[in-house]
Structures are given as C-alpha cells and as structure tokens.
Tab-separated table of C-alpha atoms and ligand atoms in Angstrom:
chain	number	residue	atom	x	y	z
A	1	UNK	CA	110.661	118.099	72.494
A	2	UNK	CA	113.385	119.086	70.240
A	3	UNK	CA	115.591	116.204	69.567
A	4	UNK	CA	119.228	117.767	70.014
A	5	UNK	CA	118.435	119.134	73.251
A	6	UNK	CA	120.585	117.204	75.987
A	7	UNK	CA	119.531	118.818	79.685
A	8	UNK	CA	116.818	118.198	81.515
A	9	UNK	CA	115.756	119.431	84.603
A	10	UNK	CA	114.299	117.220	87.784
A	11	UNK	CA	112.508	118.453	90.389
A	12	UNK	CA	111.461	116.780	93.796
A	13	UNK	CA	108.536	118.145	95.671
A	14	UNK	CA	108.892	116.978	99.553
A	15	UNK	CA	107.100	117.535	102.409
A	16	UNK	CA	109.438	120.294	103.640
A	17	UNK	CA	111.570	120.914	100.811
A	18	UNK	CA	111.901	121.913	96.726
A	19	UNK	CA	115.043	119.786	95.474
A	20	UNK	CA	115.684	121.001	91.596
A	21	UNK	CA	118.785	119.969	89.324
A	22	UNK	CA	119.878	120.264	86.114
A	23	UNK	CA	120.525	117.196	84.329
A	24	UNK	CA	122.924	115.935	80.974
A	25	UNK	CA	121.296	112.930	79.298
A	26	UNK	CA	123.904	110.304	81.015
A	27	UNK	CA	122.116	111.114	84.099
A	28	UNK	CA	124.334	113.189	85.845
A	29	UNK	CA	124.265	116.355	87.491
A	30	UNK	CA	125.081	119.457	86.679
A	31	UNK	CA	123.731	122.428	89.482
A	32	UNK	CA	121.284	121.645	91.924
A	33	UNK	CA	119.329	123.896	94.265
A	34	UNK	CA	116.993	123.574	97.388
A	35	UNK	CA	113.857	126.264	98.702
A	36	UNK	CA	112.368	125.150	102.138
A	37	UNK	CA	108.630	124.496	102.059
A	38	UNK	CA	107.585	125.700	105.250
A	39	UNK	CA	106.884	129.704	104.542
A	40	UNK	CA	104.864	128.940	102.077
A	41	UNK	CA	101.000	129.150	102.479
A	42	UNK	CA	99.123	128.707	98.957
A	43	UNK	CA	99.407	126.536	96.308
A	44	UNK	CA	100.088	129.722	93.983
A	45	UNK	CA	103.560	130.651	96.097
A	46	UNK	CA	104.298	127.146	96.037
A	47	UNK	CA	104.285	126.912	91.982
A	48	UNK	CA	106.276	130.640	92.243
A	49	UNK	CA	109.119	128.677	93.753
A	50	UNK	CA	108.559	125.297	91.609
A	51	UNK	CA	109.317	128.130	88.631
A	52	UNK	CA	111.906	129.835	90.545
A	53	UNK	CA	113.937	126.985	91.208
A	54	UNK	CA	113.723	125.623	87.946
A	55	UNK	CA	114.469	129.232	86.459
A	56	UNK	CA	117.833	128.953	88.443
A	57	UNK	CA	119.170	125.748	87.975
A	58	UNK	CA	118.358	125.990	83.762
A	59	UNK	CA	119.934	129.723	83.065
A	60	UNK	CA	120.486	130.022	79.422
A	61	UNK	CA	121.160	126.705	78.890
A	62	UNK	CA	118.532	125.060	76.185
A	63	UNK	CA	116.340	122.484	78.412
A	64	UNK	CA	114.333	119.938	76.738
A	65	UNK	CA	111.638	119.485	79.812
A	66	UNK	CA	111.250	119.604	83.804
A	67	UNK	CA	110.040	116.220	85.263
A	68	UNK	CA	108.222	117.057	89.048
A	69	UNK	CA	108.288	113.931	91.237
A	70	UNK	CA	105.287	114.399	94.090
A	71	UNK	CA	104.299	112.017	96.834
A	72	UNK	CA	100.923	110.598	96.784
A	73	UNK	CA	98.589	110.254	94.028
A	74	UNK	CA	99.678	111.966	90.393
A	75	UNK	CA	97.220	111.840	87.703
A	76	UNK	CA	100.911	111.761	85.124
A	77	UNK	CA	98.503	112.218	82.150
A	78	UNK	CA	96.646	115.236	82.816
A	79	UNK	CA	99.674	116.516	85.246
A	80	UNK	CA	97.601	117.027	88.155
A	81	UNK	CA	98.666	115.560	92.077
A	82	UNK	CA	95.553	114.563	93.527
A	83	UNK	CA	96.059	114.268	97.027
A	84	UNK	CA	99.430	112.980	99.518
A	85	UNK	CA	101.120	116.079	99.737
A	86	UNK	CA	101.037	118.352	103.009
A	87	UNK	CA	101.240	121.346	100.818
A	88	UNK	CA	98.576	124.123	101.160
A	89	UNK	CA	95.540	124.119	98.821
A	90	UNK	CA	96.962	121.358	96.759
A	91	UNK	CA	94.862	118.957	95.758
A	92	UNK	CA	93.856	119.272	92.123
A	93	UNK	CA	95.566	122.079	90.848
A	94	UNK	CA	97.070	121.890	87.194
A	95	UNK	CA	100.688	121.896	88.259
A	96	UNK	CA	101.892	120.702	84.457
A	97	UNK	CA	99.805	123.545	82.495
A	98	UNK	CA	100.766	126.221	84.796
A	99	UNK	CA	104.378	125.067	84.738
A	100	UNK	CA	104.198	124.668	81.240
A	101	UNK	CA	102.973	128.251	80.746
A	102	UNK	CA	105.405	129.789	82.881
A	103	UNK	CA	108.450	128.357	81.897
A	104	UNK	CA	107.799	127.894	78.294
A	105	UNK	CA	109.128	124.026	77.985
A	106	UNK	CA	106.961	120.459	78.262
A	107	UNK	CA	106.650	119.514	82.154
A	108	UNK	CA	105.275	116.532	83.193
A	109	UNK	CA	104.700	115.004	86.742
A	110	UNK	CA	104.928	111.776	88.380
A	111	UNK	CA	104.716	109.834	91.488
A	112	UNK	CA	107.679	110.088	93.462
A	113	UNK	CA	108.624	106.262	93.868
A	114	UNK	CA	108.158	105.540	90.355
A	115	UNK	CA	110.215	108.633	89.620
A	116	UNK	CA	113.018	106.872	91.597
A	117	UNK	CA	112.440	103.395	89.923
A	118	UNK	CA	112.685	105.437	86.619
A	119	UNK	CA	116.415	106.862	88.051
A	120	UNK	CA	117.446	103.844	89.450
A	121	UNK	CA	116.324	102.284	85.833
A	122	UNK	CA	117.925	105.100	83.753
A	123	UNK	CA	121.495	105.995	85.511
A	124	UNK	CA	121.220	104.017	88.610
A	125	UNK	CA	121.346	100.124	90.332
A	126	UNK	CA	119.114	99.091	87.658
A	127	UNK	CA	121.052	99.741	84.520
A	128	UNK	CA	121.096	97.823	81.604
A	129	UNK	CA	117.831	95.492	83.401
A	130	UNK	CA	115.116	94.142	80.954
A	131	UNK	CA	112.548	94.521	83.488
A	132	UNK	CA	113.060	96.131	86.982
A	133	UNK	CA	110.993	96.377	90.326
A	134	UNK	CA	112.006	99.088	92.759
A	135	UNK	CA	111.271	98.628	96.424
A	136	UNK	CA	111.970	102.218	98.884
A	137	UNK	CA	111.587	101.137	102.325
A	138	UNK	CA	111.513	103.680	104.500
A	139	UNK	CA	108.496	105.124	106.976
A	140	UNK	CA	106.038	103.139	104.405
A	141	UNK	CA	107.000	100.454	101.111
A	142	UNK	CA	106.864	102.291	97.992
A	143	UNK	CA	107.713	100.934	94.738
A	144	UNK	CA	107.800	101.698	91.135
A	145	UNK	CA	108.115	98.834	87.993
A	146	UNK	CA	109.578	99.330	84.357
A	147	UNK	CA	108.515	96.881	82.611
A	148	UNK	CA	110.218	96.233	79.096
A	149	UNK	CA	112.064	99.718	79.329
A	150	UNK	CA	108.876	101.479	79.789
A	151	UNK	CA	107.776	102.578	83.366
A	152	UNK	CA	104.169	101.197	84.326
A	153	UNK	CA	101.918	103.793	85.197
A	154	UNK	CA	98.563	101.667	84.961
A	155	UNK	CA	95.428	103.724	83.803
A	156	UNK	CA	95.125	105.953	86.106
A	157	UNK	CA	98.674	106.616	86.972
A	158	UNK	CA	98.773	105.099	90.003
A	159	UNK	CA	100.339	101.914	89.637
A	160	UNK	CA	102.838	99.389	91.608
A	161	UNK	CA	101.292	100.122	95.396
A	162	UNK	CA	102.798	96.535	95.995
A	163	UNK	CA	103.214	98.271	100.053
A	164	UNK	CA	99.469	97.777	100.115
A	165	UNK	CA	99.420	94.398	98.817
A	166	UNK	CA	98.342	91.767	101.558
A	167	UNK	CA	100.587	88.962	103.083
A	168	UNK	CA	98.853	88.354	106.147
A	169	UNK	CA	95.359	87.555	106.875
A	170	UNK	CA	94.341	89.442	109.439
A	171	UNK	CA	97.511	90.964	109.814
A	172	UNK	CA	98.511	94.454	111.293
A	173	UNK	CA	96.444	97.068	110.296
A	174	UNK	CA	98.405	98.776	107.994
A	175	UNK	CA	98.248	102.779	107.583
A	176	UNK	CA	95.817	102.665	104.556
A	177	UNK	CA	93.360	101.323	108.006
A	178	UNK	CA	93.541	97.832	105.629
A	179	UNK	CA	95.161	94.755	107.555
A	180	UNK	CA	97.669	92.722	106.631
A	181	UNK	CA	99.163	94.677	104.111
A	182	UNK	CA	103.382	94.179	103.101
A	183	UNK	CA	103.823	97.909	104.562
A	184	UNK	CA	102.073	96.996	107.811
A	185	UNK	CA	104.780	93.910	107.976
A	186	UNK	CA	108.237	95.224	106.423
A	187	UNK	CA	108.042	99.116	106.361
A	188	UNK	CA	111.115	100.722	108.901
A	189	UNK	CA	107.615	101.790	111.272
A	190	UNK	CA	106.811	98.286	111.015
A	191	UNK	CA	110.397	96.924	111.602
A	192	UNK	CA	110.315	99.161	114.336
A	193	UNK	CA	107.517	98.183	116.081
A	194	UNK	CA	108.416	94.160	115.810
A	195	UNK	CA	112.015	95.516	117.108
A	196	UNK	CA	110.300	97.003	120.122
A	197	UNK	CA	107.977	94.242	120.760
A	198	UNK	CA	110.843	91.737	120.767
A	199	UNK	CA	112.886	94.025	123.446
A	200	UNK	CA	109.917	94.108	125.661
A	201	UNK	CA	108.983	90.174	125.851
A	202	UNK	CA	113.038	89.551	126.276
A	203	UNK	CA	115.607	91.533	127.210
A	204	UNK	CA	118.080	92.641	124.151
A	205	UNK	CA	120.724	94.709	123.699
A	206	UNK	CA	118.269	96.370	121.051
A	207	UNK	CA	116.966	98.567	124.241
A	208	UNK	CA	120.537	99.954	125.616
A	209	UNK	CA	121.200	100.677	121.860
A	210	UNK	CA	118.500	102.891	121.495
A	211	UNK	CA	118.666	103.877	125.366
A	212	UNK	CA	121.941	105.265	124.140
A	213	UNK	CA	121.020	107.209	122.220
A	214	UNK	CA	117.787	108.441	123.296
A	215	UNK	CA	115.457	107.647	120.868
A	216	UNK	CA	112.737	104.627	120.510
A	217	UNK	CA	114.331	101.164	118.854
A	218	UNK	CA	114.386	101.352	115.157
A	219	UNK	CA	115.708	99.106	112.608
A	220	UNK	CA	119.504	100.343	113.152
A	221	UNK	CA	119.548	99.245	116.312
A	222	UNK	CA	117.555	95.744	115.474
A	223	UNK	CA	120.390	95.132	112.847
A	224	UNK	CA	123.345	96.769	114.925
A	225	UNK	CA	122.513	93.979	118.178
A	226	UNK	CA	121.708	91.751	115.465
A	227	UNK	CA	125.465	92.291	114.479
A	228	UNK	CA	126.875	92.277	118.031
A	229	UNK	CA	125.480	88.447	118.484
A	230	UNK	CA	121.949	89.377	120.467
A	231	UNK	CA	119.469	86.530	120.224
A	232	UNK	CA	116.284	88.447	120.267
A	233	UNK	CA	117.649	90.658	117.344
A	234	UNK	CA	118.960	87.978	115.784
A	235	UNK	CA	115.484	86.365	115.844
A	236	UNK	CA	114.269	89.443	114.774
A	237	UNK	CA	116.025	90.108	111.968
A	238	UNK	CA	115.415	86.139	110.618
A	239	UNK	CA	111.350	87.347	111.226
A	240	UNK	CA	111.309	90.849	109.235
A	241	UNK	CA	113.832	89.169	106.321
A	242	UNK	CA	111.151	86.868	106.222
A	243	UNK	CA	108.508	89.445	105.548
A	244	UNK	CA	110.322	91.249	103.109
A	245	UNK	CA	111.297	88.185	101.116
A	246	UNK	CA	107.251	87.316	101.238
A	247	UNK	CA	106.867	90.509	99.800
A	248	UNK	CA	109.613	90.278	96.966
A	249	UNK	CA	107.871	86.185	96.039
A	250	UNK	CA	104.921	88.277	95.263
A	251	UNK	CA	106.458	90.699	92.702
A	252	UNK	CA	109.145	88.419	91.319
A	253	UNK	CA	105.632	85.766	90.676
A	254	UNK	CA	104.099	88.727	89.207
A	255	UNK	CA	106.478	90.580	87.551
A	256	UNK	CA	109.372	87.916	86.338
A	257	UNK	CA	112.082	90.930	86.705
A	258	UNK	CA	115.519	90.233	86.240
A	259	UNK	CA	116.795	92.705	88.722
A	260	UNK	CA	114.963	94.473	92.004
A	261	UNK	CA	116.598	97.385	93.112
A	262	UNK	CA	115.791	98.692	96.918
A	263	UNK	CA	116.028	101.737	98.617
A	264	UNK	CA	114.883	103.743	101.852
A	265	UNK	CA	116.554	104.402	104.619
A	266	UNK	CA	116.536	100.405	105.815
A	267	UNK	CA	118.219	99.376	102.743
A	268	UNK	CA	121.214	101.574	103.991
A	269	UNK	CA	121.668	98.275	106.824
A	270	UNK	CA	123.766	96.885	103.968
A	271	UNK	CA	124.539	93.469	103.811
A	272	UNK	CA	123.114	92.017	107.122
A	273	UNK	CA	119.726	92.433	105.150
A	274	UNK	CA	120.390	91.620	101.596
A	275	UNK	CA	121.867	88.579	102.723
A	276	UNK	CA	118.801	87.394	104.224
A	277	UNK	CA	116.699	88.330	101.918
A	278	UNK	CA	117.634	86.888	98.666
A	279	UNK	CA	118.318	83.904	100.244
A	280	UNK	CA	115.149	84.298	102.271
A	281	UNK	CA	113.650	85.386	98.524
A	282	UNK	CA	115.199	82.337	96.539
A	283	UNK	CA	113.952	79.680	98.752
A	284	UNK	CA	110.303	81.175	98.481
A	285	UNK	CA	109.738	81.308	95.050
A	286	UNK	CA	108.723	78.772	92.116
A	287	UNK	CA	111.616	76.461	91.101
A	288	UNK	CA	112.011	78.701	87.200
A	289	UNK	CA	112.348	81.427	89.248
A	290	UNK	CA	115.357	80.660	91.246
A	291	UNK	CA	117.863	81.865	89.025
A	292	UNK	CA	116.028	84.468	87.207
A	293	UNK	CA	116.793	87.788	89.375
A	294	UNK	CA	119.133	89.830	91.504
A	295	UNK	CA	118.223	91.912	94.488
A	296	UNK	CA	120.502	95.147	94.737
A	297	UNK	CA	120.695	98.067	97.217
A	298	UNK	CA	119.798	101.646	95.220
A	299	UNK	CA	122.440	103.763	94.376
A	300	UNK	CA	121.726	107.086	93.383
A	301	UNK	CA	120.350	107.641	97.357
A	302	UNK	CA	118.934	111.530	97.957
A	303	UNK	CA	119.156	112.458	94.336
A	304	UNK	CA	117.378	109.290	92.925
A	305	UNK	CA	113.538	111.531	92.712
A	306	UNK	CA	115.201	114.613	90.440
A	307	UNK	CA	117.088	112.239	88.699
A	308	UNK	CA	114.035	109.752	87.889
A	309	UNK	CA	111.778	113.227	87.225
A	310	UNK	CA	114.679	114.545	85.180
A	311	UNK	CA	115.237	111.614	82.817
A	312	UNK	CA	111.790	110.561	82.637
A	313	UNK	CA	111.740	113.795	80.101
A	314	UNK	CA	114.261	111.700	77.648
A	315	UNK	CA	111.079	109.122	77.032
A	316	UNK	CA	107.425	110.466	77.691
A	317	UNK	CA	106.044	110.126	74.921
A	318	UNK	CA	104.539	113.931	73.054
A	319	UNK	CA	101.236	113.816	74.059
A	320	UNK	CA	101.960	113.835	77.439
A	321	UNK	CA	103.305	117.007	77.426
B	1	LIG	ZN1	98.113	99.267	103.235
C-alpha cells in the first residue's frame, strides 16, 4: 500500500443491495453509490458490479485499497466468503484475487459485523477506546471486538459469534437449531416473540400498537407501551433488558473493554433501553468491573459496514493483501 495515499474505498455486500463509497482517512465520505442485487444471477455478474461500483465511486482519484464487508462466514486471510450470503453461486469463490486483478489495488474482505465494529472503532461511537466490543442487534446478535487497537479475527476469521454464546440451559432454540443461545433470548426476532407472548397471556396496549399499524408486535411497539405506562410491556421490557445485560456480563468478564458500542435496528429505542441495560449490566458483573466500561448506542448507522470495510484498508497488515 503506498503510504501517501489517503482514500479508500468500502464496499457493503447485502442481501439485496451493493453499497460502495469513497472514503478520506478521517473516516468520512466522499461519493457513495448503490446497484440492486436482485438481476443478478452468477457469481461472475455479481463481481462485474462489485468492480463497477468501485470503478465509479474511485475515478481518477489514487485509492490505497477496497475493503468488502459480507455477511456470513469470510475466510479475511485468503479473501474468500464461505457461505451466509443469498447470492448466486457464491460460496467459495476468490472474491479478493479477482478483485485484486481487476481493479489493480490490494482488496481485502471481512465479515460484515466486525467490519462495523472496525467503523464504529475507527470514526465512530467507539473512538479513542482501548478495547471495544460491538453488539448489532437486529433480526440476529452480531458482534465484532478490537482488542488493543487491533480487530480480532481468531484463526480462522470467524471470531466474536458472542449471538451464539449460551445463557440459558435449555433455552429457546436459537436459529443456529442450538438452544439457549444470547440470539435466541435478545435478538429483535427474539424480543419480538417474548413481546407477543406477553400480549397474548395479558392484554397490553402492545397489541392495538401493532393492530395499528398492521403488522405483528415487534420491539417498537414493546418499548412504545412500555413508554405509555403498560404493565405487561413494562414487565417486558425489565425481562429482555435482563437478557441483554446477561449477555453484555459475559463479554465485559471476557473481554474487560472499556467501551461497548451497540447497534441494529433495536438500539435505535434510545434511552428506554440503554437505561436498563447498563444498570441491568452494572449490577451483574464482578465488583472490579463496575466502573470499568460504558455502553453507547452506534453512530455511524447505514454507513457503519463501508466505513468499517473502508478503513480497515488504513491497518491490514501487507500480507493480507
Ligand atoms: Zn445460536
């Protein structure tokens, strides 16, 4: 990588869509553009518009590498996404070679979340943090942890599924078809389901809310009776803070960060669960652990993969490349 080169270019591969922006080294972004994912039916027209969006976003401007964050499983050190995505033929291909080849500058690629722990590390929530544990909670738990300014990838690249570690015995099966996993407890789907199985023992103001609008009780509408003084939700809400908090003793035992930064779509409640939870998550852990960490929402929100892909090219080291 040549050493006065200051852009970088991110790119986040979705289930439906290509996001791909141009990047200074503070973080920020320059251009941005988006190709839809659903007209495309091999892996070989999917790379074409990997290229092409990458092609428009750099022009002639010098770019010192393209960081691709994928869901699922990334093998980062031989660039390959193993399996996750709902792409067509995907599984396996060489997507940092061919990349490479075609667009003539190092490319590596990376798991989505820990993409976005990287961004909320590098420009984001968790700036200036010694270590840092990022927590997306969304359909599922993902997470990503940078541990001493490095991001942990394990040896296999596949690090920090702390979703899929187990708080329950004998818990809800989670969607890995374990039980008892943190996902299968504190996920928005799992929220959601506690939500709706709350509303149907009692009656809650959680139903007309989603009645309202049409649509199944989700965590909005948990938080938003919750809010409005209903005592199911509000019992609710004290029982899935709970479960998240159970979830963050684990990591802060484990990892001893001094900041955890979460994201998703739940995280967007706001205060009626942070609240909870780091109270929920100070009372739970080991007495030298009670003042060692803060629990903040993200802040970089859609753009936190290209941004985490993007400046993850500032710091892998050559032979990754
Ligand atoms: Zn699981």
């Amino acid at each position: 990588m040549e050493q006065n080169t200051q852009y970088v270019v991110g790119v986040d591969l979705g289930g439906t869509k290509i996001a791909t922006a141009l990047l200074d080294q503070s973080g920020q972004v320059l251009r941005r553009t988006r190709f839809q994912t659903a007209e495309l039916k091999t892996a070989e027209e999917v790379i074409d518009c990997l290229v092409r969006s990458v092609e428009e976003v750099r022009g002639d401007l010098p770019v010192a590498g393209v960081g691709v964050a994928s869901p699922g499983a990334v093998d980062t050190e031989r660039g390959i996404i193993l399996n996750g995505t709902n792409l067509p033929g995907w599984a396996g291909i060489p997507l940092r070679e061919e990349m490479k080849r075609r667009l003539g500058i190092p490319v590596q690629v990376v798991n989505d979340a820990n993409a976005a722990a990287w961004g909320e590390y590098y420009a984001g929530a968790g700036q200036g943090s010694k270590t840092m544990v990022y927590i997306t909670i969304s359909t599922g738990i993902g997470s990503g942890i940078v541990l001493d300014g490095k991001l942990l990838l394990g040896s296999n690249g596949i690090a920090a599924e702390l979703g899929h570690t187990m708080i329950g015995v004998d818990g809800p099966v989670c969607s890995c078809g374990r039980p008892g996993c943190w996902e299968a407890y504190a996920s928005g789907t799992s929220i959601a389901r506690i939500a709706e199985e709350a509303a149907a023992r009692e009656a809650s103001l959680m139903t007309n809310l989603a009645a309202q609008e049409g649509i199944p009780i989700s965590a909005k509408h948990l938080f938003e009776a919750a809010r409005q003084g209903d005592g199911t939700a509000r019992q609710t809400v004290d029982e899935v803070t709970h479960y998240i908090a159970l979830g963050l003793m684990n990591v802060v035992h484990t990892f001893n960060p001094d900041c955890i930064v979460i994201g998703g779509g739940v995280s967007r409640v706001g205060d009626d669960l942070f609240s909870p939870v780091r109270r929920k998550t100070v009372s739970l852990v080991m007495e030298p652990y009670r003042d060692t960490f803060r629990i903040v929402p993200a802040s970089l929100g859609d753009d936190v993969g290209v941004v985490g892909a993007a400046t993850l090219c500032f710091t892998m080291s050559e032979n990754n490349q």
